[in-house]
PDB file of C-alpha atoms in Angstrom:
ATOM      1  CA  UNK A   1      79.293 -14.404 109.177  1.00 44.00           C
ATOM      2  CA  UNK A   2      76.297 -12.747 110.523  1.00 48.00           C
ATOM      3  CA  UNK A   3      74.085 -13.819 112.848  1.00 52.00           C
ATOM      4  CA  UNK A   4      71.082 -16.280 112.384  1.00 54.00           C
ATOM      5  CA  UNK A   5      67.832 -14.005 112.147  1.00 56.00           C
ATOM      6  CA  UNK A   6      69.857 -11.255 110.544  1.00 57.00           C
ATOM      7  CA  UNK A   7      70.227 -12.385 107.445  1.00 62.00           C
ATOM      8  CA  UNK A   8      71.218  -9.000 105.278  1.00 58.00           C
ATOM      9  CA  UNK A   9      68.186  -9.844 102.646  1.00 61.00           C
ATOM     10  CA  UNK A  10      65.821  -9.141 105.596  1.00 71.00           C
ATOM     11  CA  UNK A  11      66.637  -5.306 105.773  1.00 69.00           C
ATOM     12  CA  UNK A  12      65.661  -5.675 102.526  1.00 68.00           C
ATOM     13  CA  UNK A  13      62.311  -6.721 103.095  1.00 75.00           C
ATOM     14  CA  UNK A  14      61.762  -4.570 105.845  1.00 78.00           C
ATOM     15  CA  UNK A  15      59.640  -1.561 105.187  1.00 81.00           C
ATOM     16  CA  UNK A  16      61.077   0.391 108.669  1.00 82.00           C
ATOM     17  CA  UNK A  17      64.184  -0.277 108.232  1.00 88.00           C
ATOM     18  CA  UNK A  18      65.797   3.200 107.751  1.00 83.00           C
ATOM     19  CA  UNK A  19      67.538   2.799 104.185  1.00 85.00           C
ATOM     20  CA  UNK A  20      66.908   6.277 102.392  1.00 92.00           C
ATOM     21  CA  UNK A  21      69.397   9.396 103.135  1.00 93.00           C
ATOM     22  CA  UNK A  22      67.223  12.509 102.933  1.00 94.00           C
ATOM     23  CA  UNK A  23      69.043  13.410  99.417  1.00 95.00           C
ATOM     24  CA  UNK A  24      68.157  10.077  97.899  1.00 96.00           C
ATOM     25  CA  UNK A  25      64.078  10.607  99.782  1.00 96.00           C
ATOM     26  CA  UNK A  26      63.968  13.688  98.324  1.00 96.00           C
ATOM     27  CA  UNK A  27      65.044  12.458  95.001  1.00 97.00           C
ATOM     28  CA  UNK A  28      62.885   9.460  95.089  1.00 95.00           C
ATOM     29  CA  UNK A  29      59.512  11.681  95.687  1.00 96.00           C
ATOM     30  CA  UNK A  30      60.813  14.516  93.596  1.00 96.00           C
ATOM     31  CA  UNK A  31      60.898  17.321  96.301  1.00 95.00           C
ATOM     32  CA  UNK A  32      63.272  19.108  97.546  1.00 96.00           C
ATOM     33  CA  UNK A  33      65.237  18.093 101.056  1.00 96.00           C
ATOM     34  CA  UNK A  34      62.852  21.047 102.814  1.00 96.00           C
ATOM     35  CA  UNK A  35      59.800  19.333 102.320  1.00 97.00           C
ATOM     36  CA  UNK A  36      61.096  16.149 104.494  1.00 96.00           C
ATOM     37  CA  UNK A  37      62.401  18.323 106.978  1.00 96.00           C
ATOM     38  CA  UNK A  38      58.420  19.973 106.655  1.00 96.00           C
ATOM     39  CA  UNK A  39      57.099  16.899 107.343  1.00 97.00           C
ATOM     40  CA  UNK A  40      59.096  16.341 110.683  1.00 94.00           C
ATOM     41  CA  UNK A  41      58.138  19.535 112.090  1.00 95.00           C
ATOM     42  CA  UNK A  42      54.424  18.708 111.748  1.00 95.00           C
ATOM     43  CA  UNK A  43      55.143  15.512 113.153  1.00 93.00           C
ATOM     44  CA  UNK A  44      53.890  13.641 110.080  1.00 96.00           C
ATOM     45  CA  UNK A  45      56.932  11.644 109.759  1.00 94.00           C
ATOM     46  CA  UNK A  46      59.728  10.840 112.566  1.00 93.00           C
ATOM     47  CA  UNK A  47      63.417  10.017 110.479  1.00 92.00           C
ATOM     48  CA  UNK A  48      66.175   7.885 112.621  1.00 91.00           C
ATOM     49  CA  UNK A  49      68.937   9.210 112.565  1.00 91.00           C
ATOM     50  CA  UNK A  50      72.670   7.991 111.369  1.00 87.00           C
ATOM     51  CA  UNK A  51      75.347   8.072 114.208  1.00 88.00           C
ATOM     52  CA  UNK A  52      76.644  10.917 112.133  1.00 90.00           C
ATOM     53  CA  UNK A  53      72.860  12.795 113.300  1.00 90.00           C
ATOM     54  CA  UNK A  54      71.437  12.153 109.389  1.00 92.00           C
ATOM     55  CA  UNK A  55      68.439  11.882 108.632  1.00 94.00           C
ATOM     56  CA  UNK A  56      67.387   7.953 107.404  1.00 95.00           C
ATOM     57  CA  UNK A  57      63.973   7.408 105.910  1.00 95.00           C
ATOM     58  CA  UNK A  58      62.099   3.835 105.441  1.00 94.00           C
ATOM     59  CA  UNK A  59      60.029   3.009 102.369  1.00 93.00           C
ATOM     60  CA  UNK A  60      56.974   3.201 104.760  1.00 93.00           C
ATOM     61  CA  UNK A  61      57.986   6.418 105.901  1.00 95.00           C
ATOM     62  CA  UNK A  62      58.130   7.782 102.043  1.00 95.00           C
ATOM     63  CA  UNK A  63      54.848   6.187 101.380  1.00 95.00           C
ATOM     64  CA  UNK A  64      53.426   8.273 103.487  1.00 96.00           C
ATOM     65  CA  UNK A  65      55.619  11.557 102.593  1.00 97.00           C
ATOM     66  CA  UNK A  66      54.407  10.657  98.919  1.00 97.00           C
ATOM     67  CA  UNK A  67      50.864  10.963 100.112  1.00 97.00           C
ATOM     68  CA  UNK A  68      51.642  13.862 101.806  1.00 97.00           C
ATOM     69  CA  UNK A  69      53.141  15.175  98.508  1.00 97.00           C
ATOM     70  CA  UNK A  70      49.957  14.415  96.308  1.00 97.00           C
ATOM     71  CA  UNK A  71      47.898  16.551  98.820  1.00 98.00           C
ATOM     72  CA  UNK A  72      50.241  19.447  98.375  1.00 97.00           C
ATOM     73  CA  UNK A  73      49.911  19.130  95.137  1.00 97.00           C
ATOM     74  CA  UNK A  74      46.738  19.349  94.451  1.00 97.00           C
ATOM     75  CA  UNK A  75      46.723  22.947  96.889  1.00 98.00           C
ATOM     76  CA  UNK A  76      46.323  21.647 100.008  1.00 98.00           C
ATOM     77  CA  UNK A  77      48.319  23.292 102.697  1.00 97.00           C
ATOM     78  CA  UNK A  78      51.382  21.247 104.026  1.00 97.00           C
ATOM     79  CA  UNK A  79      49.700  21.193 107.833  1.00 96.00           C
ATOM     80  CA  UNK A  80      46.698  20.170 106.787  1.00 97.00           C
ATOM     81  CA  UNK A  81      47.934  17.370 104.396  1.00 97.00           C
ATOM     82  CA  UNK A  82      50.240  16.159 107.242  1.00 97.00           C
ATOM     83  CA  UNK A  83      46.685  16.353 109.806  1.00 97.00           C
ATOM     84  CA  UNK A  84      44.921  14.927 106.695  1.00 97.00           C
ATOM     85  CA  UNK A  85      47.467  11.895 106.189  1.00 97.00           C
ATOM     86  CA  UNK A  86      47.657  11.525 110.481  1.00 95.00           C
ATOM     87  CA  UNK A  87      43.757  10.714 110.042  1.00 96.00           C
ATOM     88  CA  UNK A  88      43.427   8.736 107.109  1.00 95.00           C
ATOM     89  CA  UNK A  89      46.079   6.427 109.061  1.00 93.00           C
ATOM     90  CA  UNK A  90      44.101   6.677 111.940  1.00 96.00           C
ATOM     91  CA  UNK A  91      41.165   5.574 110.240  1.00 97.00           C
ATOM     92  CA  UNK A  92      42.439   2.861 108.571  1.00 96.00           C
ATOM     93  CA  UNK A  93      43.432   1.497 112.173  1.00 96.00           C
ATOM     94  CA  UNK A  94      40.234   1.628 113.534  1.00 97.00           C
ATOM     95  CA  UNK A  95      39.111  -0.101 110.695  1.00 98.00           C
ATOM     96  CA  UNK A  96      41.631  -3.065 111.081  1.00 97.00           C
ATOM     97  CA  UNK A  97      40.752  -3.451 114.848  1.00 97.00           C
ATOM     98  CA  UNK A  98      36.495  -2.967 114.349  1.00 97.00           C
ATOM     99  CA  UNK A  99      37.388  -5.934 111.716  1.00 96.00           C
ATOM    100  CA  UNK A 100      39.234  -7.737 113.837  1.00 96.00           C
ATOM    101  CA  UNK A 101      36.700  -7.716 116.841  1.00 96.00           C
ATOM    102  CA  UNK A 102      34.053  -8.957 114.408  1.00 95.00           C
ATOM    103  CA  UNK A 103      36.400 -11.546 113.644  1.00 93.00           C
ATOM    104  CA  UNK A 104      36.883 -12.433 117.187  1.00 92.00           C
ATOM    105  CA  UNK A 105      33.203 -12.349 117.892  1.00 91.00           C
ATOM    106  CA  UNK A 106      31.731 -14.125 114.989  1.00 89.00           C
ATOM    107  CA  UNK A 107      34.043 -16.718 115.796  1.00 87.00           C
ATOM    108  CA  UNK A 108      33.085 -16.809 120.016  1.00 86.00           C
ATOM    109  CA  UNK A 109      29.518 -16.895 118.731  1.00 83.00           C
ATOM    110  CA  UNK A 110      29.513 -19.629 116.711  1.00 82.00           C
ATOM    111  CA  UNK A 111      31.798 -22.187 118.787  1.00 78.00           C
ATOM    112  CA  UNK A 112      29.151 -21.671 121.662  1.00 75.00           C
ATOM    113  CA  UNK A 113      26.012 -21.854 118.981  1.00 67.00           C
ATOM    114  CA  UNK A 114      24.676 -25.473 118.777  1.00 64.00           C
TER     115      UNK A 114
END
């Protein structure tokens, strides 16, 4: 019996958890192997690796190859999608955090407002 807290169904749910072989990546975004390995060498995407040294991919991690992939697509060269994706992330980040502060302030503000 496993342990409580690792219940099988939540590796499931989890969007890191490494599930995807690069064959069955590649397949899923319909590229071939050398595009994963692509996006590793510009750093756009970091795979854990099997204790056989495979390469393991989470669904988060293919989200963001498949964005990768649309940008390539459309003529954009891989290192600049991969610098293109790296920013948009970044962004998005920032965003979250600004929000959050406002949240955080807006709420100081108004429990010392009479």
């Amino acid at each position: 019996m496993p342990p409580t807290g690792s219940r099988p169904v939540d590796k499931l749910d989890d969007d890191d958890y490494p599930a995807y072989t690069m064959g069955r990546a590649a397949e899923l975004l319909g590229t071939a192997p050398a595009f994963l390995r692509a996006l590793g060498e510009h750093r756009l995407i970091t795979p854990l690796r099997s204790e056989g040294g495979h390469r393991r991919y989470s669904r988060y991690q293919l989200r963001i190859a498949a964005r990768a992939r649309e940008l390539v697509d459309a003529g954009t060269a891989i290192e600049a999608a991969c610098r293109i994706v790296i920013l948009e992330d970044q962004l998005e980040e920032a965003r979250r955090i600004n929000e959050q502060l406002r949240t955080q302030r807006d709420e100081s503000q108004s429990k010392t407002s009479p």
